[in-house]
PDB file of C-alpha atoms in Angstrom:
ATOM      1  CA  GLY A   1       5.095 -43.329-153.232  1.00 81.00           C
ATOM      2  CA  PRO A   2       1.108 -43.342-152.674  1.00 90.00           C
ATOM      3  CA  PHE A   3      -0.548 -41.286-149.948  1.00 95.00           C
ATOM      4  CA  HIS A   4      -3.625 -41.720-147.857  1.00 95.00           C
ATOM      5  CA  ALA A   5      -5.898 -39.499-146.145  1.00 96.00           C
ATOM      6  CA  ASP A   6      -4.547 -39.889-142.875  1.00 97.00           C
ATOM      7  CA  GLU A   7      -1.271 -38.359-143.833  1.00 97.00           C
ATOM      8  CA  ILE A   8      -3.246 -35.629-145.733  1.00 98.00           C
ATOM      9  CA  ILE A   9      -5.434 -34.530-142.843  1.00 98.00           C
ATOM     10  CA  ALA A  10      -2.783 -34.729-140.190  1.00 98.00           C
ATOM     11  CA  CYS A  11      -1.195 -32.365-142.489  1.00 98.00           C
ATOM     12  CA  VAL A  12      -4.169 -29.998-143.086  1.00 98.00           C
ATOM     13  CA  GLN A  13      -4.590 -29.813-139.142  1.00 98.00           C
ATOM     14  CA  LEU A  14      -1.017 -29.005-138.740  1.00 98.00           C
ATOM     15  CA  LEU A  15      -1.681 -26.105-141.068  1.00 98.00           C
ATOM     16  CA  TYR A  16      -4.788 -25.360-139.695  1.00 97.00           C
ATOM     17  CA  ALA A  17      -3.417 -24.565-136.716  1.00 98.00           C
ATOM     18  CA  ASN A  18      -0.591 -22.372-138.035  1.00 97.00           C
ATOM     19  CA  LEU A  19       2.224 -25.177-136.415  1.00 97.00           C
ATOM     20  CA  ILE A  20       3.080 -25.574-140.351  1.00 97.00           C
ATOM     21  CA  GLN A  21       3.435 -24.263-143.946  1.00 97.00           C
ATOM     22  CA  LYS A  22       2.743 -25.493-146.578  1.00 97.00           C
ATOM     23  CA  ASN A  23       5.977 -25.032-148.125  1.00 95.00           C
ATOM     24  CA  GLU A  24       7.327 -26.813-145.041  1.00 93.00           C
ATOM     25  CA  ILE A  25       6.049 -30.180-146.354  1.00 96.00           C
ATOM     26  CA  HIS A  26       8.599 -32.773-147.704  1.00 95.00           C
ATOM     27  CA  ARG A  27       7.469 -36.588-148.256  1.00 94.00           C
ATOM     28  CA  SER A  28      10.170 -38.954-147.741  1.00 93.00           C
ATOM     29  CA  ARG A  29      10.671 -42.450-145.789  1.00 93.00           C
ATOM     30  CA  ASP A  30      14.416 -41.370-145.406  1.00 94.00           C
ATOM     31  CA  PRO A  31      14.910 -41.266-142.031  1.00 93.00           C
ATOM     32  CA  LEU A  32      18.023 -38.630-142.652  1.00 95.00           C
ATOM     33  CA  VAL A  33      15.407 -36.466-143.888  1.00 94.00           C
ATOM     34  CA  ILE A  34      12.483 -37.058-141.593  1.00 93.00           C
ATOM     35  CA  SER A  35      15.050 -36.252-138.366  1.00 93.00           C
ATOM     36  CA  LYS A  36      15.511 -32.495-139.716  1.00 94.00           C
ATOM     37  CA  PHE A  37      11.745 -31.756-139.497  1.00 94.00           C
ATOM     38  CA  GLN A  38       9.638 -31.011-136.064  1.00 95.00           C
ATOM     39  CA  PHE A  39       6.775 -32.781-137.257  1.00 97.00           C
ATOM     40  CA  VAL A  40       6.472 -35.888-138.770  1.00 97.00           C
ATOM     41  CA  VAL A  41       3.229 -37.801-139.646  1.00 97.00           C
ATOM     42  CA  ASP A  42       2.893 -41.192-141.007  1.00 95.00           C
ATOM     43  CA  VAL A  43       5.750 -42.253-141.679  1.00 95.00           C
ATOM     44  CA  GLY A  44       9.238 -43.182-139.104  1.00 93.00           C
ATOM     45  CA  ALA A  45       7.742 -45.382-137.320  1.00 93.00           C
ATOM     46  CA  ILE A  46       7.115 -43.623-133.717  1.00 92.00           C
ATOM     47  CA  TYR A  47       4.464 -41.930-131.973  1.00 95.00           C
ATOM     48  CA  ASP A  48       5.448 -39.583-129.782  1.00 94.00           C
ATOM     49  CA  GLU A  49       3.302 -36.404-128.783  1.00 95.00           C
ATOM     50  CA  LYS A  50       5.926 -34.693-127.021  1.00 96.00           C
ATOM     51  CA  HIS A  51       8.365 -34.976-129.934  1.00 96.00           C
ATOM     52  CA  PHE A  52       5.698 -34.253-132.492  1.00 97.00           C
ATOM     53  CA  LEU A  53       5.581 -37.776-133.996  1.00 95.00           C
ATOM     54  CA  PHE A  54       2.691 -38.978-135.413  1.00 96.00           C
ATOM     55  CA  ASP A  55       2.836 -42.426-137.248  1.00 94.00           C
ATOM     56  CA  HIS A  56       0.735 -45.343-136.850  1.00 94.00           C
ATOM     57  CA  HIS A  57       2.815 -48.287-138.710  1.00 92.00           C
ATOM     58  CA  GLN A  58       4.611 -49.825-135.540  1.00 88.00           C
ATOM     59  CA  SER A  59       3.835 -53.452-133.738  1.00 85.00           C
ATOM     60  CA  SER A  60       4.508 -51.028-130.303  1.00 87.00           C
ATOM     61  CA  TYR A  61       1.357 -49.269-131.471  1.00 88.00           C
ATOM     62  CA  GLN A  62      -2.315 -51.247-130.494  1.00 87.00           C
ATOM     63  CA  GLY A  63      -4.128 -48.038-131.179  1.00 91.00           C
ATOM     64  CA  GLU A  64      -7.640 -47.507-133.201  1.00 94.00           C
ATOM     65  CA  LEU A  65      -5.548 -44.127-134.340  1.00 96.00           C
ATOM     66  CA  SER A  66      -4.004 -42.815-137.154  1.00 96.00           C
ATOM     67  CA  SER A  67      -1.791 -39.983-138.189  1.00 97.00           C
ATOM     68  CA  ALA A  68      -5.078 -38.066-138.503  1.00 98.00           C
ATOM     69  CA  GLY A  69      -6.635 -39.121-135.154  1.00 97.00           C
ATOM     70  CA  MET A  70      -2.565 -39.085-133.706  1.00 97.00           C
ATOM     71  CA  VAL A  71      -2.517 -35.486-134.479  1.00 98.00           C
ATOM     72  CA  ALA A  72      -6.339 -34.267-133.767  1.00 98.00           C
ATOM     73  CA  LYS A  73      -5.334 -35.875-129.887  1.00 98.00           C
ATOM     74  CA  PHE A  74      -2.225 -33.706-130.138  1.00 98.00           C
ATOM     75  CA  LEU A  75      -4.053 -30.298-131.058  1.00 98.00           C
ATOM     76  CA  PHE A  76      -6.936 -31.157-128.345  1.00 98.00           C
ATOM     77  CA  HIS A  77      -4.240 -31.677-125.516  1.00 98.00           C
ATOM     78  CA  GLN A  78      -2.704 -28.207-126.878  1.00 97.00           C
ATOM     79  CA  GLY A  79      -5.914 -26.366-127.055  1.00 97.00           C
ATOM     80  CA  PHE A  80      -5.765 -25.971-130.664  1.00 97.00           C
ATOM     81  CA  TYR A  81      -9.611 -27.747-130.296  1.00 97.00           C
ATOM     82  CA  ASP A  82     -12.037 -27.338-127.819  1.00 96.00           C
ATOM     83  CA  THR A  83     -13.850 -30.397-126.360  1.00 97.00           C
ATOM     84  CA  HIS A  84     -16.747 -29.696-128.711  1.00 96.00           C
ATOM     85  CA  LEU A  85     -14.868 -28.831-131.628  1.00 97.00           C
ATOM     86  CA  TYR A  86     -12.683 -31.849-131.078  1.00 98.00           C
ATOM     87  CA  HIS A  87     -15.462 -34.696-130.923  1.00 97.00           C
ATOM     88  CA  HIS A  88     -17.225 -33.005-133.298  1.00 97.00           C
ATOM     89  CA  LEU A  89     -14.108 -33.264-135.959  1.00 97.00           C
ATOM     90  CA  LYS A  90     -14.034 -36.601-134.559  1.00 97.00           C
ATOM     91  CA  LYS A  91     -17.453 -37.607-135.785  1.00 96.00           C
ATOM     92  CA  GLU A  92     -16.958 -36.251-139.283  1.00 95.00           C
ATOM     93  CA  LEU A  93     -13.866 -36.789-140.162  1.00 97.00           C
ATOM     94  CA  ILE A  94     -11.382 -38.399-138.341  1.00 97.00           C
ATOM     95  CA  ASP A  95     -12.373 -40.898-136.721  1.00 96.00           C
ATOM     96  CA  HIS A  96     -13.508 -42.462-140.618  1.00 94.00           C
ATOM     97  CA  VAL A  97     -10.230 -41.832-141.831  1.00 96.00           C
ATOM     98  CA  ASP A  98      -8.609 -43.364-138.946  1.00 95.00           C
ATOM     99  CA  ALA A  99     -10.894 -46.496-139.376  1.00 93.00           C
ATOM    100  CA  PHE A 100     -10.573 -46.450-142.978  1.00 91.00           C
ATOM    101  CA  ASP A 101      -6.961 -46.284-142.592  1.00 92.00           C
ATOM    102  CA  ASN A 102      -6.349 -48.988-140.024  1.00 90.00           C
ATOM    103  CA  GLY A 103      -9.071 -51.876-141.620  1.00 86.00           C
ATOM    104  CA  ARG A 104     -11.079 -51.094-139.652  1.00 87.00           C
ATOM    105  CA  VAL A 105     -14.298 -50.579-142.151  1.00 81.00           C
ATOM    106  CA  SER A 106     -17.045 -52.658-142.888  1.00 71.00           C
ATOM    107  CA  ARG A 107     -17.055 -54.384-146.532  1.00 67.00           C
ATOM    108  CA  GLU A 108     -20.074 -51.872-147.361  1.00 69.00           C
ATOM    109  CA  ILE A 109     -17.773 -48.968-146.882  1.00 69.00           C
ATOM    110  CA  LEU A 110     -14.769 -50.163-148.300  1.00 67.00           C
ATOM    111  CA  ASN A 111     -17.295 -50.215-151.267  1.00 73.00           C
ATOM    112  CA  THR A 112     -18.963 -47.051-150.371  1.00 82.00           C
ATOM    113  CA  PRO A 113     -16.974 -44.019-151.565  1.00 86.00           C
ATOM    114  CA  THR A 114     -15.777 -41.884-148.485  1.00 90.00           C
ATOM    115  CA  PHE A 115     -13.456 -39.045-147.696  1.00 95.00           C
ATOM    116  CA  SER A 116     -10.504 -41.171-147.993  1.00 93.00           C
ATOM    117  CA  HIS A 117     -11.912 -42.917-151.450  1.00 91.00           C
ATOM    118  CA  ALA A 118     -11.760 -39.026-152.675  1.00 95.00           C
ATOM    119  CA  ILE A 119      -8.502 -38.563-151.741  1.00 96.00           C
ATOM    120  CA  GLU A 120      -6.860 -41.826-153.105  1.00 94.00           C
ATOM    121  CA  ASN A 121      -8.378 -40.700-155.937  1.00 95.00           C
ATOM    122  CA  PHE A 122      -5.704 -38.085-155.940  1.00 97.00           C
ATOM    123  CA  VAL A 123      -3.221 -40.657-156.597  1.00 96.00           C
ATOM    124  CA  PRO A 124      -1.638 -40.816-159.856  1.00 96.00           C
ATOM    125  CA  ILE A 125      -3.129 -43.049-161.382  1.00 92.00           C
ATOM    126  CA  ARG A 126      -0.180 -44.785-163.220  1.00 88.00           C
ATOM    127  CA  GLU A 127       2.376 -47.072-161.439  1.00 87.00           C
ATOM    128  CA  GLY A 128       5.565 -45.968-161.167  1.00 88.00           C
ATOM    129  CA  ALA A 129       4.656 -41.885-161.320  1.00 92.00           C
ATOM    130  CA  ASP A 130       7.675 -40.195-160.511  1.00 93.00           C
ATOM    131  CA  LYS A 131       8.184 -37.938-157.358  1.00 92.00           C
ATOM    132  CA  GLU A 132       7.400 -34.843-159.143  1.00 95.00           C
ATOM    133  CA  GLU A 133       4.213 -36.158-160.074  1.00 96.00           C
ATOM    134  CA  MET A 134       3.473 -38.162-156.998  1.00 95.00           C
ATOM    135  CA  ASN A 135       4.671 -34.699-155.193  1.00 95.00           C
ATOM    136  CA  ARG A 136       2.088 -32.722-157.527  1.00 96.00           C
ATOM    137  CA  ALA A 137      -1.153 -35.068-156.344  1.00 97.00           C
ATOM    138  CA  PHE A 138      -0.141 -34.827-153.359  1.00 97.00           C
ATOM    139  CA  PHE A 139      -0.459 -30.937-152.974  1.00 98.00           C
ATOM    140  CA  GLN A 140      -3.799 -31.066-155.021  1.00 98.00           C
ATOM    141  CA  ALA A 141      -5.019 -33.788-152.453  1.00 98.00           C
ATOM    142  CA  LEU A 142      -3.744 -31.439-149.477  1.00 98.00           C
ATOM    143  CA  ASP A 143      -5.950 -28.171-151.136  1.00 98.00           C
ATOM    144  CA  PHE A 144      -8.970 -30.059-151.830  1.00 98.00           C
ATOM    145  CA  ALA A 145      -8.518 -31.661-148.074  1.00 98.00           C
ATOM    146  CA  TYR A 146      -8.235 -28.172-146.561  1.00 98.00           C
ATOM    147  CA  GLY A 147     -10.847 -26.652-148.173  1.00 98.00           C
ATOM    148  CA  HIS A 148     -13.161 -29.202-146.696  1.00 97.00           C
ATOM    149  CA  PHE A 149     -11.290 -29.033-143.640  1.00 98.00           C
ATOM    150  CA  ASP A 150     -12.016 -25.390-142.778  1.00 98.00           C
ATOM    151  CA  ARG A 151     -15.632 -25.926-144.261  1.00 97.00           C
ATOM    152  CA  LEU A 152     -16.373 -28.139-141.556  1.00 97.00           C
ATOM    153  CA  VAL A 153     -14.851 -25.995-138.926  1.00 97.00           C
ATOM    154  CA  GLU A 154     -17.027 -22.815-139.801  1.00 96.00           C
ATOM    155  CA  ARG A 155     -20.157 -24.545-140.217  1.00 94.00           C
ATOM    156  CA  TYR A 156     -19.543 -25.889-136.551  1.00 95.00           C
ATOM    157  CA  ARG A 157     -19.014 -22.637-135.632  1.00 95.00           C
ATOM    158  CA  TYR A 158     -22.209 -20.871-137.307  1.00 93.00           C
ATOM    159  CA  ARG A 159     -23.854 -23.473-135.414  1.00 91.00           C
ATOM    160  CA  GLN A 160     -22.585 -22.717-132.291  1.00 92.00           C
ATOM    161  CA  ARG A 161     -23.122 -19.190-133.061  1.00 90.00           C
ATOM    162  CA  CYS A 162     -26.917 -20.247-134.040  1.00 89.00           C
ATOM    163  CA  LYS A 163     -27.595 -22.072-131.108  1.00 90.00           C
ATOM    164  CA  GLU A 164     -26.761 -18.895-129.127  1.00 89.00           C
ATOM    165  CA  VAL A 165     -29.620 -17.252-130.936  1.00 87.00           C
ATOM    166  CA  VAL A 166     -31.902 -19.966-131.015  1.00 87.00           C
ATOM    167  CA  LYS A 167     -31.756 -20.085-126.842  1.00 88.00           C
ATOM    168  CA  LYS A 168     -31.943 -16.075-126.771  1.00 87.00           C
ATOM    169  CA  VAL A 169     -35.338 -16.676-128.122  1.00 85.00           C
ATOM    170  CA  MET A 170     -35.858 -19.214-126.173  1.00 85.00           C
ATOM    171  CA  ASP A 171     -35.626 -17.676-123.125  1.00 89.00           C
ATOM    172  CA  SER A 172     -37.683 -15.123-124.371  1.00 89.00           C
ATOM    173  CA  SER A 173     -40.900 -16.651-125.161  1.00 82.00           C
ATOM    174  CA  ASP A 174     -42.988 -19.933-123.899  1.00 78.00           C
ATOM    175  CA  GLU A 175     -45.265 -19.966-126.822  1.00 84.00           C
ATOM    176  CA  ILE A 176     -44.067 -19.122-130.161  1.00 86.00           C
ATOM    177  CA  LEU A 177     -40.534 -18.607-131.521  1.00 82.00           C
ATOM    178  CA  VAL A 178     -39.770 -15.661-133.964  1.00 84.00           C
ATOM    179  CA  PHE A 179     -36.518 -15.655-135.565  1.00 82.00           C
ATOM    180  CA  ASN A 180     -35.232 -12.003-137.303  1.00 84.00           C
ATOM    181  CA  GLU A 181     -33.054 -14.655-139.795  1.00 84.00           C
ATOM    182  CA  MET A 182     -33.056 -17.960-140.703  1.00 86.00           C
ATOM    183  CA  VAL A 183     -30.755 -20.069-138.775  1.00 84.00           C
ATOM    184  CA  PRO A 184     -30.849 -23.975-138.200  1.00 80.00           C
ATOM    185  CA  TRP A 185     -33.004 -24.353-135.225  1.00 72.00           C
ATOM    186  CA  LEU A 186     -33.656 -27.942-134.852  1.00 73.00           C
ATOM    187  CA  GLU A 187     -30.546 -29.282-133.334  1.00 71.00           C
TER     188      GLU A 187
END
């Protein structure tokens, strides 16, 4: 069936962490099928980090995370994200995806194009699209989201390196800052 930004970003994060490969992603709601996989996101009605199950669609889960936030939290706990990168990704992408998927956004946001809307736009337009068409659309959205996520991480890492350059220049002068290269410095 249709997909949302939360499961796309959950898969992107697992790909980015090299915990899964793209060709290992299978879309199903069938309990027999999903029981065969190590990581299960957005289906299965269980949230259990220890068993790599990341679904938020059950009455027993009352938190604010969607599968995207659940996977991010797991990767943080596993040390894949340091504290600063984790909070950066949450602020820039994941918190919004979680809020959008769980219906915790204002009416203004619902009517404003967002990342979640962009992902939804990959869902086939025609109702009743067959499995192959839906899977093609899913993987197109996955590739788009992976590129976006990769740029978020790389931009973050670049700015962290620039902060070190700025700090060195600031430590060497009290009056005038001279940079040998262009760097974002106001932050």
